[in-house]
mmCIF file of C-alpha atoms and ligand atoms in Angstrom:
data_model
loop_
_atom_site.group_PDB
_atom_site.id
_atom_site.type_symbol
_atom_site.label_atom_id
_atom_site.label_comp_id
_atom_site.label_asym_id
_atom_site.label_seq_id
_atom_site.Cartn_x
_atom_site.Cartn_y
_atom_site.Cartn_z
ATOM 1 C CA UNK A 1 145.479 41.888 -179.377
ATOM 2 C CA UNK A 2 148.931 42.175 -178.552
ATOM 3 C CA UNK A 3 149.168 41.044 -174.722
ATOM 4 C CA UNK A 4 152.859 41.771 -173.702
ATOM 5 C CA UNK A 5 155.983 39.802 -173.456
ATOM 6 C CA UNK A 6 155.479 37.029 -170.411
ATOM 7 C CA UNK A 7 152.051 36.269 -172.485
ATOM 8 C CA UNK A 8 153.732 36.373 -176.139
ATOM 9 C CA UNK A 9 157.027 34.617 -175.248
ATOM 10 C CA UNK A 10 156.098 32.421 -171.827
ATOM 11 C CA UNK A 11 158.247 29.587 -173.446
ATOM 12 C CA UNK A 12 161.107 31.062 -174.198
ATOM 13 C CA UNK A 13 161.381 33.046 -170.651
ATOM 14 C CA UNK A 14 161.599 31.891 -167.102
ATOM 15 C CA UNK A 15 157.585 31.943 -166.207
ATOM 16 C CA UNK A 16 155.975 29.636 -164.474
ATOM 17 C CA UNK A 17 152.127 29.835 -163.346
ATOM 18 C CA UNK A 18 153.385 31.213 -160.355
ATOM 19 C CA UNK A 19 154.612 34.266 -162.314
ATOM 20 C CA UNK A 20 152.190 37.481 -162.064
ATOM 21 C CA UNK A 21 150.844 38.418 -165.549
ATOM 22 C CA UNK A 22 151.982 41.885 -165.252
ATOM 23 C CA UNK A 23 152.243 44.056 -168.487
ATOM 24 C CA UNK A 24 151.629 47.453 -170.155
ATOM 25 C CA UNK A 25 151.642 45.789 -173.526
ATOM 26 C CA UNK A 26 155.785 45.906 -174.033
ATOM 27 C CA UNK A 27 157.165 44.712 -176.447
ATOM 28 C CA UNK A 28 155.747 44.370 -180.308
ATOM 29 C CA UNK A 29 157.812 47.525 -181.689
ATOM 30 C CA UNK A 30 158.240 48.199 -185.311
ATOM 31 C CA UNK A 31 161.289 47.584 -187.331
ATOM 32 C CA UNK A 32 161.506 50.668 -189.761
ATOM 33 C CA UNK A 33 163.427 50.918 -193.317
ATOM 34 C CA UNK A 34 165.148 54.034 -193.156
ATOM 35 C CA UNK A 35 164.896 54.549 -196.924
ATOM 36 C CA UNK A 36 166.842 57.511 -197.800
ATOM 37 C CA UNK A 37 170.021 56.116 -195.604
ATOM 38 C CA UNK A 38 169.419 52.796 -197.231
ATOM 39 C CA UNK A 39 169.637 54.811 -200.414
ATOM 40 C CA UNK A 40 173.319 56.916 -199.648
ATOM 41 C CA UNK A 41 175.023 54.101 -197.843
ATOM 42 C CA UNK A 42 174.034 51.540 -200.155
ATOM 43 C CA UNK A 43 173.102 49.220 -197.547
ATOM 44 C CA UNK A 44 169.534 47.591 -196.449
ATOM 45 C CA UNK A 45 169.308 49.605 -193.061
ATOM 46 C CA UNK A 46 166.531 49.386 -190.102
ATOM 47 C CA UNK A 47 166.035 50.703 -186.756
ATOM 48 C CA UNK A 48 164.082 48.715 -184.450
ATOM 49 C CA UNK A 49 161.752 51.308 -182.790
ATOM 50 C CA UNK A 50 162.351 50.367 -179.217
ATOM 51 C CA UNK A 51 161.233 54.401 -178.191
ATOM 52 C CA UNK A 52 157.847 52.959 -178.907
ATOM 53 C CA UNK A 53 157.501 50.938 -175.420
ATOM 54 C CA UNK A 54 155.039 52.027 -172.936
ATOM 55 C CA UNK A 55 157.765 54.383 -171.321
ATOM 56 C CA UNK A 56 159.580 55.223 -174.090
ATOM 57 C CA UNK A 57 162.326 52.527 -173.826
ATOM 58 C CA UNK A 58 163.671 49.255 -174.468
ATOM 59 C CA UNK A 59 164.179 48.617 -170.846
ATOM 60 C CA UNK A 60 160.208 47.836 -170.627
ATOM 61 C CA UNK A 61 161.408 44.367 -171.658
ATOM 62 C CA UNK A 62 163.572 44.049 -168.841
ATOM 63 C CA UNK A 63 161.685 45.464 -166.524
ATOM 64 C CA UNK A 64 158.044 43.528 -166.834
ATOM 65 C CA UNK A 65 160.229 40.040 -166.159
ATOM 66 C CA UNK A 66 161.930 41.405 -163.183
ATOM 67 C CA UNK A 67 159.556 43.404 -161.321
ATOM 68 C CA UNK A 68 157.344 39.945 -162.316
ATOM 69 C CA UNK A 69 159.996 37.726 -160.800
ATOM 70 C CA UNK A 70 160.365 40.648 -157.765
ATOM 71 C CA UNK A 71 156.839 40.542 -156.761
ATOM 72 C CA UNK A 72 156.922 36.466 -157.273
ATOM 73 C CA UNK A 73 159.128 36.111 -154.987
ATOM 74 C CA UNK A 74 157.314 38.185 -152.369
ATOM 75 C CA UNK A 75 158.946 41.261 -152.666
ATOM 76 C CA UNK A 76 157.640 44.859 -151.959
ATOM 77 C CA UNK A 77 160.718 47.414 -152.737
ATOM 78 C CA UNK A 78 162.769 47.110 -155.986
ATOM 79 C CA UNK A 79 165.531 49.453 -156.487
ATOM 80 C CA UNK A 80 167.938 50.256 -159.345
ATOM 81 C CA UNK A 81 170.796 53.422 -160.649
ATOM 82 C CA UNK A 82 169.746 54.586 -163.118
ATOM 83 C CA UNK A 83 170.863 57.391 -165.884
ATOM 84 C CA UNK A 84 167.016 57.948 -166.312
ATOM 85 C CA UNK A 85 165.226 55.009 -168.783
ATOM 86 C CA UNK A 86 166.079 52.128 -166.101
ATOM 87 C CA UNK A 87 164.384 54.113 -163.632
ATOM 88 C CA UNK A 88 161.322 55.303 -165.344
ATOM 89 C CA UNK A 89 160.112 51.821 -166.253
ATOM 90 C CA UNK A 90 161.085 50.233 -162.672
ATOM 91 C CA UNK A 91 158.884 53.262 -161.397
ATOM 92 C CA UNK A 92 156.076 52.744 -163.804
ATOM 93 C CA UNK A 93 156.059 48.394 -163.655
ATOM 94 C CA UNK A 94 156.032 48.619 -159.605
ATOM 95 C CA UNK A 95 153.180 51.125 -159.702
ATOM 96 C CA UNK A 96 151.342 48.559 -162.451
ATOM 97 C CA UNK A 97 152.258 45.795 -159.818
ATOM 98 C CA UNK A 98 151.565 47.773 -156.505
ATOM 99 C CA UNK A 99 154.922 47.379 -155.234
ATOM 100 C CA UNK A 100 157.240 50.856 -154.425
ATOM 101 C CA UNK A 101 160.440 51.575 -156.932
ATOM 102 C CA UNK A 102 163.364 53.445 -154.951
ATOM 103 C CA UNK A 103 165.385 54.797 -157.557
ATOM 104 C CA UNK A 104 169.187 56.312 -157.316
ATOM 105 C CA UNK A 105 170.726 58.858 -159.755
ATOM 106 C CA UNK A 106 173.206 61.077 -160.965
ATOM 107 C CA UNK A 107 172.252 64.368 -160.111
ATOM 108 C CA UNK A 108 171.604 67.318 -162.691
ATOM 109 C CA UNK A 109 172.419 64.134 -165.894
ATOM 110 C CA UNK A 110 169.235 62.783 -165.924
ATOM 111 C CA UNK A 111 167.316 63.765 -169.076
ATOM 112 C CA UNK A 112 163.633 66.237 -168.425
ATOM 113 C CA UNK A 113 161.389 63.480 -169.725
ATOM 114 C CA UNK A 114 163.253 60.622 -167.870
ATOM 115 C CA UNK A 115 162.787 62.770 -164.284
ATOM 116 C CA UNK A 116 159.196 63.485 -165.087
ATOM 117 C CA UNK A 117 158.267 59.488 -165.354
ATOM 118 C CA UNK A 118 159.687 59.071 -162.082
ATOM 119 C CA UNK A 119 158.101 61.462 -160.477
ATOM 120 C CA UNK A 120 154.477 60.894 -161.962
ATOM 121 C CA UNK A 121 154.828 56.771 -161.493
ATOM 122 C CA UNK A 122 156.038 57.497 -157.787
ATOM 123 C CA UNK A 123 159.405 56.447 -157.391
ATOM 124 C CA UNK A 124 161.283 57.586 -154.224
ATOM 125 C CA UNK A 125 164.120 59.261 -156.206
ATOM 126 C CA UNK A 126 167.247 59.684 -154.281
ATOM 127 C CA UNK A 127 169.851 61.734 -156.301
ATOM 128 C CA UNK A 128 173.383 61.830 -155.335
ATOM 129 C CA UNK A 129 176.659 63.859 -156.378
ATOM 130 C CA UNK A 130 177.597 61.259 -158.290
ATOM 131 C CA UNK A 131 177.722 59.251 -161.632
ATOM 132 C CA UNK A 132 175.896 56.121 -162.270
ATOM 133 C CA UNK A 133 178.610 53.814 -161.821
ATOM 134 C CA UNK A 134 179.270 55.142 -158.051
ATOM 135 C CA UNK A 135 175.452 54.694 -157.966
ATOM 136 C CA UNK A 136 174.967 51.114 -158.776
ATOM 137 C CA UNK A 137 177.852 50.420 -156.373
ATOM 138 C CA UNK A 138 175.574 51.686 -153.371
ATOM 139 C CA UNK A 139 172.643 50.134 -154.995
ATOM 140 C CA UNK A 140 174.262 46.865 -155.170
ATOM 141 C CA UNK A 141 175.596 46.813 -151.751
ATOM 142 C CA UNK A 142 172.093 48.010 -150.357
ATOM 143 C CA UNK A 143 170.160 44.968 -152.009
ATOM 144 C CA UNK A 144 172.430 42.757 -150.576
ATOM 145 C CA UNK A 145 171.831 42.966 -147.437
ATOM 146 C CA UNK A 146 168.277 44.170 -147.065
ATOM 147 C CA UNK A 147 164.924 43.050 -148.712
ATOM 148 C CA UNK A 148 165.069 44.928 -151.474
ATOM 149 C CA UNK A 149 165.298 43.542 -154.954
ATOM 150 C CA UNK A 150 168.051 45.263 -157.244
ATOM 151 C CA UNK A 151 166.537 45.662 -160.975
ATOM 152 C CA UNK A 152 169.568 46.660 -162.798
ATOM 153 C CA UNK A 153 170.684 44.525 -165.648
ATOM 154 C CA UNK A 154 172.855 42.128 -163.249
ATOM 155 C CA UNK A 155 169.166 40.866 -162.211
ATOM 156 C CA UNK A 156 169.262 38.228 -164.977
ATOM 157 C CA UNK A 157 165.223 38.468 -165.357
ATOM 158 C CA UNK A 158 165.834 41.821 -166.945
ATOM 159 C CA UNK A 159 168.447 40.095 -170.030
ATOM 160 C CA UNK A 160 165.740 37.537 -170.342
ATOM 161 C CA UNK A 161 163.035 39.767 -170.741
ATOM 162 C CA UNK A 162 165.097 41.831 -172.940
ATOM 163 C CA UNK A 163 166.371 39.183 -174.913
ATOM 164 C CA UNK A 164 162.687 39.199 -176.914
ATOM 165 C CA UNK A 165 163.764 42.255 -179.205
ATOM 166 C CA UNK A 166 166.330 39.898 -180.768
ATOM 167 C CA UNK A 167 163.536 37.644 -181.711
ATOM 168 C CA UNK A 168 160.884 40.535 -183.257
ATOM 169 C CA UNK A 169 163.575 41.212 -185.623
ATOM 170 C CA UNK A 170 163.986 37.839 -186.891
ATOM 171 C CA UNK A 171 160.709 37.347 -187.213
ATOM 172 C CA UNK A 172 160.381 40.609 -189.142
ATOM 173 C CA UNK A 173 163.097 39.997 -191.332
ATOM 174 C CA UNK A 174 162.619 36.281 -191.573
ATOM 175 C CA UNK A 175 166.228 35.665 -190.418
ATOM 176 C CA UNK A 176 168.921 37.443 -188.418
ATOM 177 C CA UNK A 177 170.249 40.385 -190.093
ATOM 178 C CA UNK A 178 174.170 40.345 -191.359
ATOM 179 C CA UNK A 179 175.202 43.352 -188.449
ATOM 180 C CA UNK A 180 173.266 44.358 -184.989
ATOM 181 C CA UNK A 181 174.241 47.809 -184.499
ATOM 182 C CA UNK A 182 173.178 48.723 -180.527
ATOM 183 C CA UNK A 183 174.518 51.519 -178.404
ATOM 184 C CA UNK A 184 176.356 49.948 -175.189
ATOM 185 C CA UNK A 185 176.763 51.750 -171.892
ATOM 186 C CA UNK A 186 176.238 49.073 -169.015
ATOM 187 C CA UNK A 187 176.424 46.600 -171.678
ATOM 188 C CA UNK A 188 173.634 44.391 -170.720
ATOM 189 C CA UNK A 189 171.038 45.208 -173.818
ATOM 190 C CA UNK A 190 173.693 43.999 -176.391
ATOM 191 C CA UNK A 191 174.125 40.892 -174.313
ATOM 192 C CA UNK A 192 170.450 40.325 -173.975
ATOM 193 C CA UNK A 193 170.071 40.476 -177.921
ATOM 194 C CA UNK A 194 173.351 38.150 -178.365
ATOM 195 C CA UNK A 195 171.492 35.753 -175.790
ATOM 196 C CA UNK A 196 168.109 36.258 -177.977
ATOM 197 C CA UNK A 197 169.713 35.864 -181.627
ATOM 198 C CA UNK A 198 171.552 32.181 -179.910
ATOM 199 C CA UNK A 199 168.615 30.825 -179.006
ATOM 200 C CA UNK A 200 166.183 31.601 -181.750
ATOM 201 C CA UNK A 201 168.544 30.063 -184.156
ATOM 202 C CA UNK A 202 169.239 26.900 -181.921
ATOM 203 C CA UNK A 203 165.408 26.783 -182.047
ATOM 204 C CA UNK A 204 164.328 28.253 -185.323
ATOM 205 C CA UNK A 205 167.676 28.472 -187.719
ATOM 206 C CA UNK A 206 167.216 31.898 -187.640
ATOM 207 C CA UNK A 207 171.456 32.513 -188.576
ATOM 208 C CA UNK A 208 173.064 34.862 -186.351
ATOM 209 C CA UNK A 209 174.448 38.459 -186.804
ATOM 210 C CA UNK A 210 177.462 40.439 -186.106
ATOM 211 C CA UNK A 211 177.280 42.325 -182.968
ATOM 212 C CA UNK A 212 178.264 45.898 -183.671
ATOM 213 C CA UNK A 213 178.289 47.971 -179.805
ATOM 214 C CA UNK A 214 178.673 51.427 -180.089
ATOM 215 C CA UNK A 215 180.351 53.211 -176.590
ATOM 216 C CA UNK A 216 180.355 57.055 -176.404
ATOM 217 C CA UNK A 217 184.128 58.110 -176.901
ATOM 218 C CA UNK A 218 184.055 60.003 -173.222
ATOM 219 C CA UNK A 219 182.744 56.508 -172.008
ATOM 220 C CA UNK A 220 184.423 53.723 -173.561
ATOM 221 C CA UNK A 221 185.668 51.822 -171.413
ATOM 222 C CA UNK A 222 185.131 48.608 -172.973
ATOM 223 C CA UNK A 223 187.431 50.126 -176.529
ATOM 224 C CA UNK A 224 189.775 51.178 -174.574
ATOM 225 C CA UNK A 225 190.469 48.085 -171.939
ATOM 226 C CA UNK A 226 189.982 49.930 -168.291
ATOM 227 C CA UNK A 227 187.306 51.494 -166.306
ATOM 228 C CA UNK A 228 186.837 55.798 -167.082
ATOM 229 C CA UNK A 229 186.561 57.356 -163.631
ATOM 230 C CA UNK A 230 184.619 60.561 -164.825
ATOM 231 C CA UNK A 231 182.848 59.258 -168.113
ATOM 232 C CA UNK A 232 181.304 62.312 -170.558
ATOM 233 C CA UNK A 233 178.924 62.248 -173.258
ATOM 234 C CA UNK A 234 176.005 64.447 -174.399
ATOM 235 C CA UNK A 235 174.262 60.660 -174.766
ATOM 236 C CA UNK A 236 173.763 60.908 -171.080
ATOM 237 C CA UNK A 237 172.263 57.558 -170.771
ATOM 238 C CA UNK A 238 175.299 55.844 -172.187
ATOM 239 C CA UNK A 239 177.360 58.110 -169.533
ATOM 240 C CA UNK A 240 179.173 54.808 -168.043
ATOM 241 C CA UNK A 241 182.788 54.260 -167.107
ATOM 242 C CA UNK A 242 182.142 50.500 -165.667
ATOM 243 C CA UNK A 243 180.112 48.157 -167.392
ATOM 244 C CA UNK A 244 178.576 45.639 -165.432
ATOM 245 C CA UNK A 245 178.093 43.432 -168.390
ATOM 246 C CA UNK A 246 181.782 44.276 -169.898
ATOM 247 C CA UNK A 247 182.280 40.886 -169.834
ATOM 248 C CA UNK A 248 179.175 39.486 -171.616
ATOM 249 C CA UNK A 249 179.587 42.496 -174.002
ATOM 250 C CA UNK A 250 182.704 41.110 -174.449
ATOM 251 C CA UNK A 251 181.654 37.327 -175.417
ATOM 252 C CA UNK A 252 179.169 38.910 -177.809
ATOM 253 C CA UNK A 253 181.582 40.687 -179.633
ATOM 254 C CA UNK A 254 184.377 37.892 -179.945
ATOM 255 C CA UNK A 255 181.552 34.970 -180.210
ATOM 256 C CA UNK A 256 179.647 36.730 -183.067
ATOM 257 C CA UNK A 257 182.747 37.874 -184.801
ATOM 258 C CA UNK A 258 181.330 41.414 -184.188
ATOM 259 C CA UNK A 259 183.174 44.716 -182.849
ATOM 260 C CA UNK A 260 182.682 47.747 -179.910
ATOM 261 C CA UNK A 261 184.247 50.649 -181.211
ATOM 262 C CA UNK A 262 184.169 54.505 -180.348
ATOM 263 C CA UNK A 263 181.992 57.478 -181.675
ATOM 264 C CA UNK A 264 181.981 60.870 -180.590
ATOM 265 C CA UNK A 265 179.611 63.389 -179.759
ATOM 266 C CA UNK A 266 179.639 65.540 -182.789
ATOM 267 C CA UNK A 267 178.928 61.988 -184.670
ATOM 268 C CA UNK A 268 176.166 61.252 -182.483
ATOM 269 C CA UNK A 269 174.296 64.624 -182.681
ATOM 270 C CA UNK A 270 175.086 64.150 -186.358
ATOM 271 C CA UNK A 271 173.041 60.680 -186.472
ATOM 272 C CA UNK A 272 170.293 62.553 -184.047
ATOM 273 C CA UNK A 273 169.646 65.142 -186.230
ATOM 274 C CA UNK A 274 169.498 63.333 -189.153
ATOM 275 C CA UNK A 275 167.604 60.373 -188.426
ATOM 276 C CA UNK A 276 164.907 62.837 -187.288
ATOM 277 C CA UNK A 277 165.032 65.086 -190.542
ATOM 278 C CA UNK A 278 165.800 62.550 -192.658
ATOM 279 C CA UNK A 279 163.802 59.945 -191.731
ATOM 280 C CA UNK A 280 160.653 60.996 -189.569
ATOM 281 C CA UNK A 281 162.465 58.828 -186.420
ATOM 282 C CA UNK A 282 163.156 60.744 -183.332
ATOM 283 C CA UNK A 283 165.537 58.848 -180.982
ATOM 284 C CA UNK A 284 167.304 59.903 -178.002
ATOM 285 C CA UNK A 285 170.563 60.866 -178.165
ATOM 286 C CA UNK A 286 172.360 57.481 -176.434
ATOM 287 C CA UNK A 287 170.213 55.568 -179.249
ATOM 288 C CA UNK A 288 171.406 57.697 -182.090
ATOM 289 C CA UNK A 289 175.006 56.217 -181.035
ATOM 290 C CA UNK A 290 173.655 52.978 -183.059
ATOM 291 C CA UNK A 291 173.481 55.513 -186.541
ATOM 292 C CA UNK A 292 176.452 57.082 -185.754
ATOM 293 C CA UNK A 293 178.204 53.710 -185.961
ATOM 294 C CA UNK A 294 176.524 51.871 -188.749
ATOM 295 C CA UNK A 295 177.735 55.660 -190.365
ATOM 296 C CA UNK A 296 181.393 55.766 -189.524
ATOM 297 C CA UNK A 297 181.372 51.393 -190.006
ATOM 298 C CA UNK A 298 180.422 52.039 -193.579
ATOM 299 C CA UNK A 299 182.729 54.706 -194.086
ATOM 300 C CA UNK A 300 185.688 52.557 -192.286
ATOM 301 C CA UNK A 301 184.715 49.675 -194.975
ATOM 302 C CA UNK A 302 183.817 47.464 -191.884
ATOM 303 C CA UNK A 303 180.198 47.259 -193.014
ATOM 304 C CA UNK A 304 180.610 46.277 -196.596
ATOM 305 C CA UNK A 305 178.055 47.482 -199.293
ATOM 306 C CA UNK A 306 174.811 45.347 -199.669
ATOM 307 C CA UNK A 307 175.118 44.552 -195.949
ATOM 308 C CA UNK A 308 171.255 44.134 -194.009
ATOM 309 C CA UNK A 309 171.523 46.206 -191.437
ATOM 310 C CA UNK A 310 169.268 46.805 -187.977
ATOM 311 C CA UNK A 311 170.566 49.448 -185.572
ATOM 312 C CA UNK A 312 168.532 49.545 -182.106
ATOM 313 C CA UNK A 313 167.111 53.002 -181.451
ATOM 314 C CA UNK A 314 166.723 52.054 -177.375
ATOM 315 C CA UNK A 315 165.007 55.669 -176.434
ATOM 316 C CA UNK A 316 162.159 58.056 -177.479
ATOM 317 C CA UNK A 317 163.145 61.470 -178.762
ATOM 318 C CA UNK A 318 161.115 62.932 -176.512
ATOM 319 C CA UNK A 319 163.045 61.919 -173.300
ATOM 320 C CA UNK A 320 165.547 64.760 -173.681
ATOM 321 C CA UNK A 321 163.737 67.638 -175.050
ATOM 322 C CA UNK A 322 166.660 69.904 -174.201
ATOM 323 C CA UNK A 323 169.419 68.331 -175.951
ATOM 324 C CA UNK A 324 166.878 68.453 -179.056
ATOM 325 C CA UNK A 325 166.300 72.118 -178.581
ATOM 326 C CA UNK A 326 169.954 72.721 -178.276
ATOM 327 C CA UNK A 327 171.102 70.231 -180.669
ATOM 328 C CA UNK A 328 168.803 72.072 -183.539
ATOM 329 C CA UNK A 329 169.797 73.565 -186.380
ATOM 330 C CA UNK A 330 165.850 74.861 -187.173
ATOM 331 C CA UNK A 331 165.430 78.568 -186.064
ATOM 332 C CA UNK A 332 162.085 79.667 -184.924
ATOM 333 C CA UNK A 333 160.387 82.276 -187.166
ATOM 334 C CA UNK A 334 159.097 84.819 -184.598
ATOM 335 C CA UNK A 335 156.210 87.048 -186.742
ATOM 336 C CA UNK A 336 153.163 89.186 -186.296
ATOM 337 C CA UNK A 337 149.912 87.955 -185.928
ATOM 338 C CA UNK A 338 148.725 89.096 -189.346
ATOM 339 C CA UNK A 339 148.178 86.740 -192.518
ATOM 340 C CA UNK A 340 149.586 89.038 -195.025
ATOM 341 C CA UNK A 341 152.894 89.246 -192.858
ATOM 342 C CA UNK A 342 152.701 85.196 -192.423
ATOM 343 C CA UNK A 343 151.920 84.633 -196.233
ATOM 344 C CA UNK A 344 154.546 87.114 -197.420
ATOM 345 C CA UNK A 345 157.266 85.087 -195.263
ATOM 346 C CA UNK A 346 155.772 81.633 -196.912
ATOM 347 C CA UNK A 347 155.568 82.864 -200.362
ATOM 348 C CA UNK A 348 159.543 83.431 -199.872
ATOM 349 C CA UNK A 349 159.987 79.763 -199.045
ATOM 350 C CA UNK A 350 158.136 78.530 -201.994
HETATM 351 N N1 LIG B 401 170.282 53.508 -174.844
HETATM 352 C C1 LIG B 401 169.522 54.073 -173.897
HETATM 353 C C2 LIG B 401 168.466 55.035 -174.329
HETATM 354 C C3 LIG B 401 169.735 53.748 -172.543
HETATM 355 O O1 LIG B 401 168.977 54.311 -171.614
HETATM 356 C C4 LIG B 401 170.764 52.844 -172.198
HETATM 357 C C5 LIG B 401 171.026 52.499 -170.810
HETATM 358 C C6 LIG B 401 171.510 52.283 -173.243
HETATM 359 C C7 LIG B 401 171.239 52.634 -174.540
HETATM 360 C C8 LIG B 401 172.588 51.309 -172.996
HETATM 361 O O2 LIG B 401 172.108 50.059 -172.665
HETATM 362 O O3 LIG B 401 173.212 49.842 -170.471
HETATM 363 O O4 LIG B 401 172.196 47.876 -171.600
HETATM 364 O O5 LIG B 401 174.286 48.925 -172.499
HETATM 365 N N2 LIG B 401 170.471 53.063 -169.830
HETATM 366 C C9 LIG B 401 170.599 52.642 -168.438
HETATM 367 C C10 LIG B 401 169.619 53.399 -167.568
HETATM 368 C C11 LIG B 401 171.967 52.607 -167.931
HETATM 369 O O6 LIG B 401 169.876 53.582 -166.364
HETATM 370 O O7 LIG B 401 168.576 53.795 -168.072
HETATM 371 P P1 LIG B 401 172.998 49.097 -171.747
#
């Protein structure tokens, strides 16, 4: 049985016997082969699943080390921002560990599925007129100088625990693949995996890929060298006009010979949409930014034919049932209750 990251990975992360063995089973997601876009792109493409974790995110990963390390240490209040995934699995690891999650957002941007979490694991949810960067400010500050523990990504526990996903894929490909396509909006998942990829191979040999980060155009501040005041993107979890890990992104990029680059919002709900018709995977929209790059990188030439592929797909569909509902091209059928009428309408289709 599959018994969670801190029991699966203990040597590679900061544990000691000291460390709670708190887990909902994160971790262990599947690495798809999206065969049809394999097919038209002529490249070998996967998305590692990370919608899959107990809430619905990759941030699971994160958050079982640092609510671990929180509680460790003695600690009875974590806090975090949050544009909705960051806060529904600090929420749902301090109810596992009997601790309280105080969570601050953006008010009327967090996605319905997101707000529900937090609400059924018992966060206190504070929502402010304000984006998430102006939120992790006060977040920040506020951890500093009481005794509560801030679980945002500049907590190192949560790169470490997140760092894991990095090592599934080698071992499901049996090496790193060529290009790492991840969305990027505080930038600390694609430094996690960098961190991940570095040391498997130092231990393993495992090569190392290119890092490809993908920033919502309304939100990238990293492509376009200075911090976006009033960031905008359908992907509202990627809506972020200061990364906190700019600079790590940064290293990731340069060290691995990688790239960040742009897409926009008609090429994410593009990706979106087609991933889920195409494919049978439903992502959120922030995680369909990793498609609409490995798209627009093939068509730019900078993913060359024959390339292996893995784009991250860091949220469940099912998060933001609204943008799906809007974002649909699939009109409802609205017909009597009568099975003449109903066959009639499916003998047309055949
Ligand atoms: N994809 C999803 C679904 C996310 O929720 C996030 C970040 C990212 C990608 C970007 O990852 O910040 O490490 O670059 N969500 C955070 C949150 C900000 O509050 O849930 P990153």
């Amino acid at each position: 049985m599959w018994k969670g990251l801190i029991n699966h990975y203990k040597e590679y992360l900061p544990v000691s016997e000291n460390t709670p063995a708190l887990t909902l089973h994160e971790g262990n997601t599947p690495l798809i082969h999206l065969n049809t876009l394999s097919k038209e792109l002529e490249i070998d493409l996967y998305v590692k699943y990370e919608g899959l974790n107990p809430t619905g995110s990759f941030k699971d990963r994160g958050m079982v080390m640092a609510v671990a390390k929180a509680v460790e240490a003695g600690s009875k209040f974590v806090i975090c921002a949050s544009t909705g995934n960051t806060s529904a699995a600090a929420a749902a690891y301090a109810a596992r560990a009997g601790i309280q999650a105080i969570i601050v957002i953006p008010k009327g941007k967090v996605a319905a599925g997101k707000l529900a979490q937090a609400y059924m694991y018992g966060a206190k949810i504070i929502e402010i007129d304000g984006n998430f960067d102006e939120a992790l400010q006060i977040v920040r500050d506020i951890s500093e100088n009481t005794s509560v523990t801030l679980v945002n990504s500049v907590n190192p526990y949560r790169l470490e625990g997140q760092k894991t996903a990095a090592f599934e894929i080698c071992d499901g490909l049996g090496s790193a693949p060529d290009i790492l396509a991840i969305p990027v909006g505080n930038a600390g998942n694609i430094s996690a995996y960098w961190k991940g990829f570095k040391e498997y191979n130092a231990k393993k040999q495992t090569g190392l890929p290119k890092m490809f980060g993908f920033e919502a155009e309304g939100a990238a501040a990293i492509v376009r060298g200075e911090v976006i005041a009033h960031p905008e993107t359908v992907a509202t979890a990627i809506r972020i006009g200061n990364p906190a890990s700019w600079k790590l992104a940064e290293a990731a990029r340069d060290e691995s010979g990688g790239k960040v680059a742009a897409v926009t919002d008609e090429e994410i709900l593009n990706a979106y949409r087609l991933i889920a018709s195409k494919e049978g995977v439903f992502a959120e929209p922030g995680s369909a930014a990793s498609i609409a790059g490995v798209l627009q990188s093939v068509e730019n030439g900078s993913i060359p034919k024959g390339s292996r592929v893995v784009a991250v797909l860091t949220g469940n569909g099912l998060k933001d049932p609204d943008t799906a509902v809007k974002a649909s091209t699939v009109d409802m059928i609205s017909l009597a209750n009568d099975e003449a009428e109903i066959r009639t309408y499916i003998e047309g289709l055949l």
